[in-house]
Coordinates of C-alpha atoms and ligand atoms in Angstrom, one line a residue:
M1 CA 86.3 75.6 73.1
S2 CA 82.6 75.7 73.6
T3 CA 79.5 73.8 72.8
S4 CA 75.9 74.9 72.0
T5 CA 72.7 73.3 73.2
P6 CA 69.3 74.1 71.8
E7 CA 67.5 74.7 75.1
A8 CA 69.8 77.7 76.0
G9 CA 69.0 79.3 72.7
P10 CA 70.6 78.7 69.4
T11 CA 73.4 81.2 69.9
A12 CA 74.3 80.4 73.5
E13 CA 77.8 79.0 74.0
H14 CA 78.4 76.8 77.0
F15 CA 81.5 77.0 79.3
D16 CA 82.6 75.8 82.6
A17 CA 83.5 79.3 83.5
V18 CA 83.2 82.8 82.2
V19 CA 85.8 85.3 83.4
I20 CA 84.7 88.9 83.2
G21 CA 87.6 91.3 82.6
A22 CA 91.1 90.9 81.1
G23 CA 93.0 92.9 83.6
F24 CA 95.7 91.3 85.6
S25 CA 93.4 89.1 87.8
G26 CA 91.2 88.1 84.9
M27 CA 94.1 87.1 82.7
Y28 CA 95.5 85.0 85.5
A29 CA 92.1 83.4 86.1
L30 CA 91.8 82.6 82.4
H31 CA 95.3 81.1 82.3
R32 CA 94.8 78.9 85.4
L33 CA 91.3 77.7 84.3
R34 CA 92.8 76.7 81.0
Q35 CA 95.7 74.9 82.6
Q36 CA 93.1 72.9 84.5
G37 CA 91.6 71.9 81.2
R38 CA 88.3 73.8 81.8
R39 CA 86.3 75.3 79.1
V40 CA 86.5 79.0 79.7
V41 CA 86.0 82.3 77.9
C42 CA 87.1 85.8 79.1
V43 CA 85.0 88.8 78.2
E44 CA 86.6 92.2 78.0
A45 CA 85.0 95.6 77.3
G46 CA 88.3 97.1 76.0
D47 CA 90.1 96.2 72.8
G48 CA 93.2 95.2 74.7
V49 CA 94.4 93.5 77.9
G50 CA 95.5 95.3 81.1
G51 CA 92.3 96.4 82.8
T52 CA 93.1 99.5 84.9
W53 CA 96.4 99.9 83.0
Y54 CA 94.6 99.7 79.7
W55 CA 92.0 102.4 80.5
N56 CA 94.0 104.8 82.6
R57 CA 96.5 106.0 79.9
Y58 CA 96.6 109.7 80.9
P59 CA 100.0 111.4 80.9
G60 CA 101.8 110.6 84.1
A61 CA 99.8 107.5 85.0
R62 CA 102.1 105.4 87.2
V63 CA 101.8 102.7 89.8
D64 CA 102.6 103.5 93.4
I65 CA 104.1 100.0 94.3
E66 CA 107.6 99.3 93.1
S67 CA 107.8 97.3 89.9
M68 CA 109.7 94.3 91.3
Q69 CA 106.7 93.6 93.5
Y70 CA 103.9 94.9 91.3
S71 CA 104.0 92.0 88.9
Y72 CA 102.9 88.3 88.5
S73 CA 104.5 85.7 90.7
F74 CA 103.0 82.6 89.1
D75 CA 105.7 81.8 86.6
E76 CA 109.3 81.8 87.5
E77 CA 110.6 82.1 83.9
L78 CA 108.3 85.1 83.4
Q79 CA 109.5 86.9 86.4
Q80 CA 113.2 86.2 85.6
E81 CA 113.0 87.2 82.0
W82 CA 110.9 90.3 82.2
S83 CA 112.8 93.6 82.9
W84 CA 111.2 96.7 84.2
S85 CA 112.8 100.0 83.2
E86 CA 111.7 102.2 86.2
H87 CA 111.4 101.7 89.9
F88 CA 107.7 102.6 89.7
S89 CA 106.3 101.6 86.3
P90 CA 104.5 104.0 84.1
Q91 CA 101.3 103.0 82.4
P92 CA 102.9 102.2 79.0
D93 CA 105.3 99.7 80.7
L94 CA 102.4 98.0 82.6
E95 CA 100.3 97.8 79.5
A96 CA 103.3 96.3 77.5
Y97 CA 103.7 93.8 80.3
A98 CA 100.1 92.8 80.2
N99 CA 100.4 92.3 76.4
H100 CA 103.6 90.3 76.8
V101 CA 101.8 88.0 79.3
A102 CA 98.8 87.6 77.0
D103 CA 101.1 86.7 74.1
R104 CA 103.4 84.5 76.1
F105 CA 100.5 82.3 77.4
D106 CA 98.4 82.6 74.2
L107 CA 95.5 84.1 76.2
R108 CA 94.0 86.2 73.4
E109 CA 92.4 83.2 71.6
D110 CA 90.0 82.9 74.6
I111 CA 89.3 86.6 75.2
R112 CA 86.4 88.3 73.5
F113 CA 87.5 91.9 73.2
E114 CA 85.2 94.9 72.9
T115 CA 82.5 92.8 74.5
R116 CA 80.7 94.4 77.5
V117 CA 78.6 92.3 79.9
N118 CA 75.2 93.7 80.3
E119 CA 73.3 90.7 81.7
L120 CA 74.2 88.3 84.5
T121 CA 71.4 86.0 85.4
F122 CA 71.4 82.9 87.6
D123 CA 69.2 80.1 86.5
D124 CA 68.1 78.2 89.6
T125 CA 66.8 75.3 87.7
V126 CA 70.2 74.3 86.3
D127 CA 72.5 76.1 88.7
K128 CA 74.2 78.0 85.9
W129 CA 74.8 81.6 84.9
T130 CA 73.8 83.3 81.7
V131 CA 76.1 86.0 80.7
G132 CA 74.7 88.4 78.1
T133 CA 76.8 91.0 76.3
A134 CA 76.0 94.3 74.6
S135 CA 77.2 92.7 71.3
G136 CA 74.4 90.1 71.6
D137 CA 76.5 87.1 72.8
R138 CA 75.1 84.7 75.3
F139 CA 77.3 82.5 77.4
V140 CA 76.1 79.8 79.8
A141 CA 78.5 78.7 82.5
T142 CA 78.6 77.0 85.8
Y143 CA 80.9 79.6 87.3
V144 CA 81.4 83.3 86.8
I145 CA 84.6 84.9 88.0
A146 CA 84.1 88.7 88.0
A147 CA 87.5 90.3 87.7
T148 CA 85.9 93.6 86.9
G149 CA 88.3 95.9 88.7
S150 CA 88.0 98.2 91.8
L151 CA 88.3 101.4 89.9
D152 CA 86.4 101.1 86.6
V153 CA 83.2 103.1 86.6
S154 CA 84.2 106.7 86.0
N155 CA 82.6 109.4 88.1
V156 CA 81.7 112.6 86.2
P157 CA 79.8 115.0 88.5
D158 CA 76.5 116.1 87.1
W159 CA 77.3 119.8 86.5
P160 CA 74.8 121.7 84.4
G161 CA 76.0 122.5 80.9
L162 CA 78.4 119.5 80.5
D163 CA 77.1 118.9 77.0
R164 CA 77.4 122.5 76.0
F165 CA 81.2 122.9 76.2
R166 CA 82.6 123.5 72.7
G167 CA 86.2 122.5 73.5
Q168 CA 87.5 119.0 74.2
A169 CA 86.6 117.1 77.4
Y170 CA 88.2 114.0 78.8
H171 CA 87.9 111.8 81.8
T172 CA 91.4 110.5 82.7
S173 CA 90.2 106.9 82.9
R174 CA 89.0 107.0 79.3
W175 CA 92.0 108.8 77.8
P176 CA 92.2 108.5 74.0
K177 CA 94.8 106.1 72.7
E178 CA 96.1 108.6 70.2
G179 CA 96.6 111.1 73.1
A180 CA 95.0 114.5 73.6
E181 CA 96.2 117.7 72.1
L182 CA 97.2 119.9 75.1
A183 CA 100.1 121.8 73.7
G184 CA 99.5 125.5 73.7
K185 CA 95.9 125.1 75.1
R186 CA 94.1 126.5 78.1
V187 CA 93.5 123.4 80.1
G188 CA 91.1 123.1 83.1
L189 CA 91.8 120.1 85.4
I190 CA 89.1 119.1 88.0
G191 CA 90.2 116.8 90.8
T192 CA 93.3 116.5 92.9
G193 CA 93.4 112.9 93.9
S194 CA 96.2 110.6 92.8
T195 CA 95.2 111.0 89.2
G196 CA 95.0 114.8 89.3
I197 CA 98.3 114.9 91.1
Q198 CA 100.0 112.7 88.5
I199 CA 98.7 114.5 85.5
T200 CA 99.3 118.1 86.8
P201 CA 103.0 118.4 86.0
E202 CA 102.5 116.8 82.6
I203 CA 99.8 119.2 81.6
A204 CA 101.7 122.2 82.9
A205 CA 104.8 121.3 80.9
V206 CA 102.9 121.6 77.6
A207 CA 99.8 123.7 78.1
E208 CA 99.6 127.5 77.6
H209 CA 97.9 127.6 80.9
L210 CA 96.7 125.1 83.5
T211 CA 93.8 125.9 85.8
A212 CA 93.6 123.3 88.6
F213 CA 90.2 123.2 90.3
Q214 CA 90.6 121.8 93.8
R215 CA 87.8 120.9 96.3
T216 CA 89.9 119.0 98.8
P217 CA 93.7 119.0 98.9
N218 CA 95.5 115.7 99.2
F219 CA 98.7 114.7 101.0
S220 CA 101.2 113.8 98.4
L221 CA 104.7 112.5 99.1
P222 CA 107.7 112.4 96.7
A223 CA 107.7 109.1 94.7
R224 CA 111.5 109.3 94.2
N225 CA 111.0 107.4 91.0
R226 CA 114.2 106.5 89.1
R227 CA 115.5 104.1 86.5
L228 CA 115.4 100.6 88.0
D229 CA 118.8 99.9 89.5
P230 CA 120.3 96.7 87.8
D231 CA 121.8 95.6 91.1
Y232 CA 118.5 95.9 92.8
E233 CA 116.8 93.9 90.1
R234 CA 119.4 91.2 90.3
E235 CA 119.1 91.0 94.1
W236 CA 115.3 90.6 93.7
K237 CA 115.6 88.0 91.0
A238 CA 118.1 85.9 92.9
D239 CA 115.6 85.6 95.7
Y240 CA 112.2 86.0 93.9
P241 CA 110.3 82.9 95.1
E242 CA 111.3 83.5 98.7
R243 CA 110.4 87.2 98.5
R244 CA 107.1 86.4 96.9
K245 CA 106.3 84.2 99.9
Q246 CA 107.3 86.9 102.3
I247 CA 105.0 89.4 100.5
L248 CA 102.0 87.2 101.2
G249 CA 102.9 87.3 104.9
T250 CA 102.7 91.0 105.2
H251 CA 99.8 93.4 105.9
G252 CA 99.7 95.1 102.5
A253 CA 101.3 92.4 100.5
V254 CA 104.3 94.6 100.0
L255 CA 107.8 94.3 101.4
M256 CA 108.8 97.7 102.9
S257 CA 112.5 98.4 103.3
N258 CA 111.8 100.2 106.6
A259 CA 109.4 97.6 108.2
A260 CA 111.9 96.4 110.8
E261 CA 112.8 99.9 112.0
Q262 CA 109.3 101.2 112.9
R263 CA 108.7 102.5 116.4
S264 CA 106.1 104.8 118.0
I265 CA 106.4 108.5 117.2
F266 CA 106.4 109.1 120.9
D267 CA 109.5 107.0 121.5
Y268 CA 111.4 110.1 120.2
T269 CA 111.8 113.6 121.5
A270 CA 110.4 116.4 119.4
E271 CA 113.8 117.1 117.9
E272 CA 114.6 113.4 117.3
R273 CA 111.3 112.8 115.5
E274 CA 111.9 115.8 113.3
E275 CA 115.2 114.3 112.3
V276 CA 113.7 110.8 111.8
M277 CA 110.9 112.4 109.6
E278 CA 113.4 114.5 107.7
R279 CA 115.6 111.4 107.0
A280 CA 112.6 109.4 105.9
W281 CA 111.3 112.2 103.7
N282 CA 114.6 112.4 101.9
A283 CA 115.3 108.7 101.6
R284 CA 112.0 106.9 101.4
N285 CA 109.3 106.7 98.7
G286 CA 105.9 108.0 99.8
L287 CA 104.3 104.7 100.9
E288 CA 107.3 103.9 103.1
F289 CA 107.4 107.4 104.5
I290 CA 103.9 107.1 105.7
R291 CA 104.9 104.0 107.6
T292 CA 107.8 105.6 109.4
F293 CA 106.1 105.1 112.7
T294 CA 103.8 102.4 114.1
D295 CA 101.1 104.6 115.5
T296 CA 100.4 107.4 113.0
S297 CA 97.6 105.5 111.3
S298 CA 95.8 104.8 114.6
D299 CA 96.6 107.6 117.1
P300 CA 95.2 111.0 116.0
K301 CA 97.9 112.9 118.0
A302 CA 100.7 110.9 116.4
N303 CA 99.0 111.4 113.0
E304 CA 98.8 115.2 113.4
I305 CA 102.6 115.4 114.0
L306 CA 103.3 113.6 110.8
A307 CA 100.6 115.6 108.9
E308 CA 102.1 118.9 110.1
F309 CA 105.5 117.8 109.0
V310 CA 104.2 117.2 105.5
R311 CA 102.3 120.5 105.5
N312 CA 105.5 122.3 106.3
K313 CA 107.1 120.6 103.4
I314 CA 104.4 121.9 101.1
R315 CA 104.9 125.4 102.6
S316 CA 108.6 125.1 101.9
I317 CA 108.1 124.0 98.3
V318 CA 105.3 126.3 97.1
H319 CA 106.5 129.9 96.9
D320 CA 103.1 131.7 97.1
P321 CA 102.0 131.4 100.7
E322 CA 98.3 131.6 99.8
T323 CA 98.6 128.8 97.2
A324 CA 100.7 126.8 99.6
E325 CA 98.1 127.1 102.4
L326 CA 95.3 126.0 99.9
L327 CA 97.4 123.0 99.0
C328 CA 97.7 121.9 102.7
P329 CA 95.2 119.3 103.8
K330 CA 93.7 120.2 107.2
T331 CA 90.4 118.5 107.4
Y332 CA 91.3 114.9 107.7
P333 CA 94.2 112.7 109.0
I334 CA 97.2 111.9 106.8
G335 CA 96.6 108.4 105.4
G336 CA 92.9 108.6 106.0
K337 CA 92.5 109.0 102.2
R338 CA 94.7 107.1 100.0
I339 CA 98.1 108.7 100.2
C340 CA 99.4 110.0 96.8
I341 CA 102.9 109.9 95.5
D342 CA 104.1 112.3 93.0
S343 CA 106.9 113.6 90.8
G344 CA 107.0 117.4 91.1
Y345 CA 103.4 118.1 92.0
Y346 CA 103.8 120.9 94.5
E347 CA 106.7 122.4 92.5
T348 CA 104.3 122.8 89.5
F349 CA 102.4 125.5 91.4
N350 CA 105.5 127.7 91.2
R351 CA 105.1 127.9 87.4
D352 CA 103.7 131.1 85.8
N353 CA 101.3 129.1 83.7
V354 CA 99.5 127.4 86.6
T355 CA 96.7 128.6 88.7
L356 CA 95.0 126.9 91.6
V357 CA 91.3 127.5 92.1
D358 CA 89.5 126.7 95.3
I359 CA 86.2 125.2 94.5
R360 CA 85.5 124.3 98.1
T361 CA 84.9 128.0 98.8
H362 CA 83.6 128.9 95.3
P363 CA 82.0 125.7 93.9
I364 CA 81.6 125.1 90.2
E365 CA 78.2 126.3 89.1
E366 CA 78.1 125.2 85.5
V367 CA 80.1 124.3 82.5
T368 CA 79.6 126.8 79.8
E369 CA 80.3 126.8 76.0
S370 CA 83.7 128.3 76.7
G371 CA 84.8 126.9 80.0
I372 CA 83.8 126.6 83.7
R373 CA 81.9 129.1 85.8
T374 CA 82.4 129.0 89.6
T375 CA 80.4 131.1 92.0
E376 CA 83.3 133.5 91.8
A377 CA 84.6 133.7 88.3
E378 CA 84.4 132.4 84.7
H379 CA 87.4 130.5 83.4
D380 CA 87.8 130.3 79.6
L381 CA 89.2 126.9 78.6
D382 CA 90.0 124.9 75.5
V383 CA 90.2 121.5 77.2
I384 CA 88.5 120.2 80.4
I385 CA 90.0 117.2 82.1
F386 CA 88.0 115.3 84.6
A387 CA 90.2 113.6 87.2
T388 CA 87.1 113.1 89.3
G389 CA 87.6 109.5 90.3
F390 CA 85.4 106.4 90.3
D391 CA 82.3 104.7 91.7
A392 CA 84.9 102.5 93.3
M393 CA 84.7 98.9 94.5
T394 CA 81.0 98.2 93.9
G395 CA 80.4 100.2 90.6
S396 CA 81.7 97.6 88.2
M397 CA 79.6 94.8 89.7
L398 CA 76.4 96.8 90.0
R399 CA 76.7 98.1 86.4
M400 CA 76.2 94.5 85.2
D401 CA 72.9 94.4 87.3
P402 CA 73.3 90.8 88.3
T403 CA 70.3 88.8 89.3
G404 CA 70.7 85.7 91.5
V405 CA 68.5 83.1 93.1
D406 CA 64.8 83.8 92.7
G407 CA 65.6 86.8 90.5
A408 CA 67.0 88.8 93.4
R409 CA 69.0 91.9 92.2
L410 CA 72.4 92.6 93.5
A411 CA 71.4 96.3 93.6
D412 CA 68.8 95.5 96.2
H413 CA 71.0 93.1 98.2
W414 CA 73.6 95.9 98.4
A415 CA 71.2 98.8 98.8
D416 CA 72.6 99.7 102.2
G417 CA 76.2 98.9 101.3
P418 CA 77.9 95.8 99.9
R419 CA 77.6 92.5 101.9
T420 CA 80.1 89.8 101.1
V421 CA 82.1 87.0 102.6
F422 CA 85.8 87.7 102.2
G423 CA 84.8 90.0 99.3
L424 CA 84.7 86.9 97.2
M425 CA 81.0 86.0 97.3
T426 CA 77.7 87.5 98.2
A427 CA 74.5 85.7 99.4
G428 CA 71.9 84.7 96.9
F429 CA 74.5 84.8 94.0
P430 CA 75.9 81.2 94.1
N431 CA 78.8 80.2 91.9
L432 CA 79.7 83.8 91.3
F433 CA 83.1 84.8 92.6
M434 CA 84.6 88.3 92.7
V435 CA 88.3 89.1 92.6
H436 CA 89.1 92.2 94.8
G437 CA 85.5 92.5 95.7
P438 CA 84.2 94.9 98.4
G439 CA 85.2 93.5 101.8
S440 CA 88.5 92.1 100.6
P441 CA 91.8 93.9 101.1
S442 CA 91.8 94.9 97.4
V443 CA 93.2 98.4 96.9
L444 CA 94.9 98.3 100.3
A445 CA 97.1 95.5 99.2
Q446 CA 99.4 94.9 96.2
M447 CA 96.7 93.9 93.7
I448 CA 98.5 91.7 91.3
T449 CA 99.9 89.2 93.9
T450 CA 96.7 89.3 96.0
G451 CA 94.6 88.9 92.8
E452 CA 96.6 85.7 92.0
W453 CA 96.1 84.5 95.5
Q454 CA 92.3 85.1 95.4
V455 CA 92.1 83.3 92.0
D456 CA 94.0 80.4 93.4
W457 CA 91.5 80.2 96.3
I458 CA 88.6 80.3 93.9
L459 CA 90.1 77.6 91.7
R460 CA 90.8 75.4 94.8
T461 CA 87.2 75.9 95.7
I462 CA 85.9 74.9 92.3
D463 CA 88.1 71.8 92.5
H464 CA 86.4 70.9 95.8
L465 CA 83.0 71.4 94.3
D466 CA 83.7 69.2 91.3
E467 CA 85.3 66.5 93.5
N468 CA 82.2 66.5 95.7
G469 CA 79.6 66.7 93.0
I470 CA 78.3 70.1 94.2
S471 CA 76.4 72.1 91.6
R472 CA 75.5 75.1 93.7
F473 CA 77.9 76.8 96.1
G474 CA 77.2 80.1 97.9
V475 CA 77.4 82.1 101.1
T476 CA 74.6 82.9 103.6
P477 CA 73.4 86.1 105.2
A478 CA 74.7 84.9 108.5
Q479 CA 78.2 84.5 107.1
E480 CA 77.9 88.0 105.6
S481 CA 77.1 89.4 109.0
E482 CA 80.0 87.6 110.6
W483 CA 82.3 88.9 107.9
A484 CA 80.9 92.5 108.2
G485 CA 81.8 92.2 111.9
E486 CA 85.4 91.4 111.1
V487 CA 85.5 94.2 108.5
D488 CA 84.0 96.7 110.9
T489 CA 86.2 95.8 113.8
A490 CA 89.3 96.2 111.7
A491 CA 88.0 99.4 110.3
S492 CA 87.4 100.9 113.7
R493 CA 91.1 100.7 114.4
T494 CA 92.0 103.0 111.5
M495 CA 91.4 106.5 110.2
H496 CA 89.9 105.3 106.9
A497 CA 86.4 104.8 108.1
R498 CA 86.2 108.3 109.6
T499 CA 87.5 110.1 106.5
D500 CA 85.3 111.0 103.5
S501 CA 86.8 109.4 100.4
W502 CA 86.2 106.8 97.7
Y503 CA 87.3 104.3 100.3
T504 CA 84.0 104.9 102.0
G505 CA 81.8 105.7 99.0
A506 CA 81.6 109.3 100.1
N507 CA 82.7 110.6 96.7
I508 CA 79.5 109.4 95.0
P509 CA 76.3 111.3 95.9
G510 CA 73.7 108.9 97.4
K511 CA 76.1 105.9 97.7
P512 CA 75.7 104.2 101.1
R513 CA 78.6 105.0 103.4
A514 CA 80.7 102.1 104.4
L515 CA 84.4 101.3 104.4
L516 CA 84.6 99.2 101.2
M517 CA 87.7 97.3 101.9
Y518 CA 89.1 95.0 104.6
V519 CA 91.8 96.7 106.5
G520 CA 92.7 93.8 108.8
G521 CA 95.7 93.0 106.6
F522 CA 96.3 90.6 103.8
Q523 CA 98.0 88.1 106.1
R524 CA 95.0 87.7 108.4
Y525 CA 92.7 87.8 105.4
S526 CA 94.4 85.0 103.6
D527 CA 94.6 82.9 106.9
L528 CA 90.8 83.2 107.3
C529 CA 90.1 82.3 103.7
T530 CA 92.5 79.4 103.8
R531 CA 91.0 78.2 107.1
A532 CA 87.5 78.2 105.6
A533 CA 88.7 76.0 102.7
E534 CA 90.7 73.7 105.0
E535 CA 87.6 73.2 107.2
G536 CA 85.6 72.0 104.3
Y537 CA 83.7 75.3 103.7
T538 CA 81.6 74.8 106.9
G539 CA 78.7 77.3 106.9
F540 CA 78.7 77.7 103.1
E541 CA 75.6 76.7 101.1
M542 CA 76.1 73.7 99.0
K543 CA 73.8 71.7 96.9
Q544 CA 74.6 68.3 95.4
R545 CA 74.4 67.8 91.7
A546 CA 71.3 65.8 90.6
L547 CA 72.2 62.2 90.1
T548 CA 71.2 60.7 86.8
L549 CA 69.6 57.3 87.6
G550 CA 68.4 56.4 84.2
P551 CA 68.0 57.9 80.8
N552 CA 64.8 59.8 81.7
H553 CA 64.9 59.7 85.5
Q554 CA 66.5 62.4 87.8
T555 CA 66.3 62.6 91.5
P556 CA 67.4 65.8 93.2
Q557 CA 69.7 65.1 96.2
Ligands
NA7_601 P1 89.9 110.3 93.6 O1 91.0 110.0 94.5 O2 88.6 109.9 93.9 O3 90.0 111.9 93.3 C1 88.9 112.5 92.6 C2 89.1 114.0 92.7 O4 88.0 114.6 92.1 C3 89.1 114.5 94.2 O5 90.0 115.6 94.2 C4 87.7 115.0 94.3 O6 87.5 116.0 95.3 C5 87.4 115.5 93.0 N1 86.0 115.6 92.8 C6 85.1 114.5 92.6 N2 83.9 115.0 92.5 C7 83.9 116.3 92.6 C8 82.9 117.3 92.5 N3 81.6 117.0 92.4 N4 83.3 118.6 92.7 C9 84.6 118.9 92.8 N5 85.6 118.0 92.9 C10 85.2 116.7 92.7 O7 90.2 109.7 92.1 P2 91.6 109.5 91.4 O8 91.3 109.0 90.0 O9 92.5 110.6 91.6 O10 92.3 108.3 92.2 C11 91.7 107.1 92.4 C12 92.7 106.0 92.8 O11 93.3 105.6 91.6 C13 93.8 106.4 93.5 O12 93.6 106.6 94.9 C14 94.8 105.4 93.3 O13 94.6 104.2 94.0 C15 94.6 105.1 91.9 P3 87.1 115.6 96.8 O14 88.4 115.0 97.4 O15 86.0 114.6 96.7 O16 86.7 116.8 97.5

């Protein structure tokens, strides 16, 4: 429900809050705000719910956290009644789940679909945001919750000739709903991150030929995906509330089956550790394998032992030694980039219809009418697939070009890299909350549960503001510096900050280099956020709402 007032323009609709994005966090924010009786609208660019799992519908798209954990925790009946079919859910199941939740809680009536935000302006005089959309809507609201996603703005490198190609071209994150015709085609795939690794076996199974263009090989570990075991499901459901609580007390908001067994890699002799790694490789899914030891993510020597074990696995799977060697990552530590998990990736390079092209040594020069030309050869293609990633973590906020107090642009405030407090707020942009924003654990933690947690923190904060008559709530540059210190200290203890990847913005030319997420662990993160709230938001900027003394008389407080 909304109201209109003449001073905001005849078409402006007024709300307590606008939620941007109908992915998992945005849907939950909408649900909770409505439960509180607030006037709220959710604005979504796509024509359906699910966010990341709406857009990324390429063949093979699948989550790398097990289904029993990668799901909402806020409603006991929902988590008891919903059944996942696979241990790691594929995109269609996740999208179906998002649709189920939207229907179950009647969310659609308050979501404006196919509506992209292209203006976000703070009005200092009334402490409200104006949200403009490409469709011409104008919403005025006290609060904005930007649940715009960490991986939303697609990266398509600026190769000459892109518009000349006469075949079909797709970015994996904007895959057509009706699917793409790949059967019997010569397909070129650029990119070997998680997406490239997931889609490779799917393309190879149907295409006449797949040419995979690789700049940097990635470490990928077997997902060991399977049908969800009914006993395992029952076990989780019998104990769901307790397990959800335990999840929030972990580093990555994920319960790992091997967490209790971890020891230093140097606690073992060389033979013993080979055995431990072999057992873990055969029994554990990828993310658990990488956490077999306590020190491989911090000690380069420990890391190299684990990395070489995985390289030897690649060499044992891929028959052609030259191809195998090309697929072995050697220029960065294992886990420095996001670890990938796969279903038959390396095996795919044993197929006759698959070729690996090294574009590190022979870069792509241009896209031609009939394919791709590298410095070494011309590759004739019917279809080009860009699995070239995202302008991650900051792209979706900056694309809206928000302007805050005194017309300051977020683009300027973040010119040297994002500055936030808890990844939830940024100075000069009061009453604007981000979910999974830069400087929060975001993609390093299980995003549905931690998104719920952040939304709860935001709503608790909004309650506090209402109860205390506060019209403007924000963070200060001093708080941002303090939080940057916390983020940097945590980063310095890991390999992420020293590895080029989308984690550090290194994948986008010209993007300032900074580790974009908080690696200090979700448990510590949530403790710090909770403490800030419990201490009455000391250090935050707060302005009291103007008191109305008489019909025509206002005194600012
Ligand atoms: P990623 O992990 O950013 O991977 C993108 C891939 O595209 C990667 O192999 C890049 O090579 C390659 N790329 C990007 N730009 C270029 C240029 N200019 N030339 C050649 N190759 C290029 O994105 P994904 O979609 O795979 O995964 C993102 C996350 O989604 C994933 O980690 C999961 O969390 C889900 P590079 O490594 O930069 O040399």
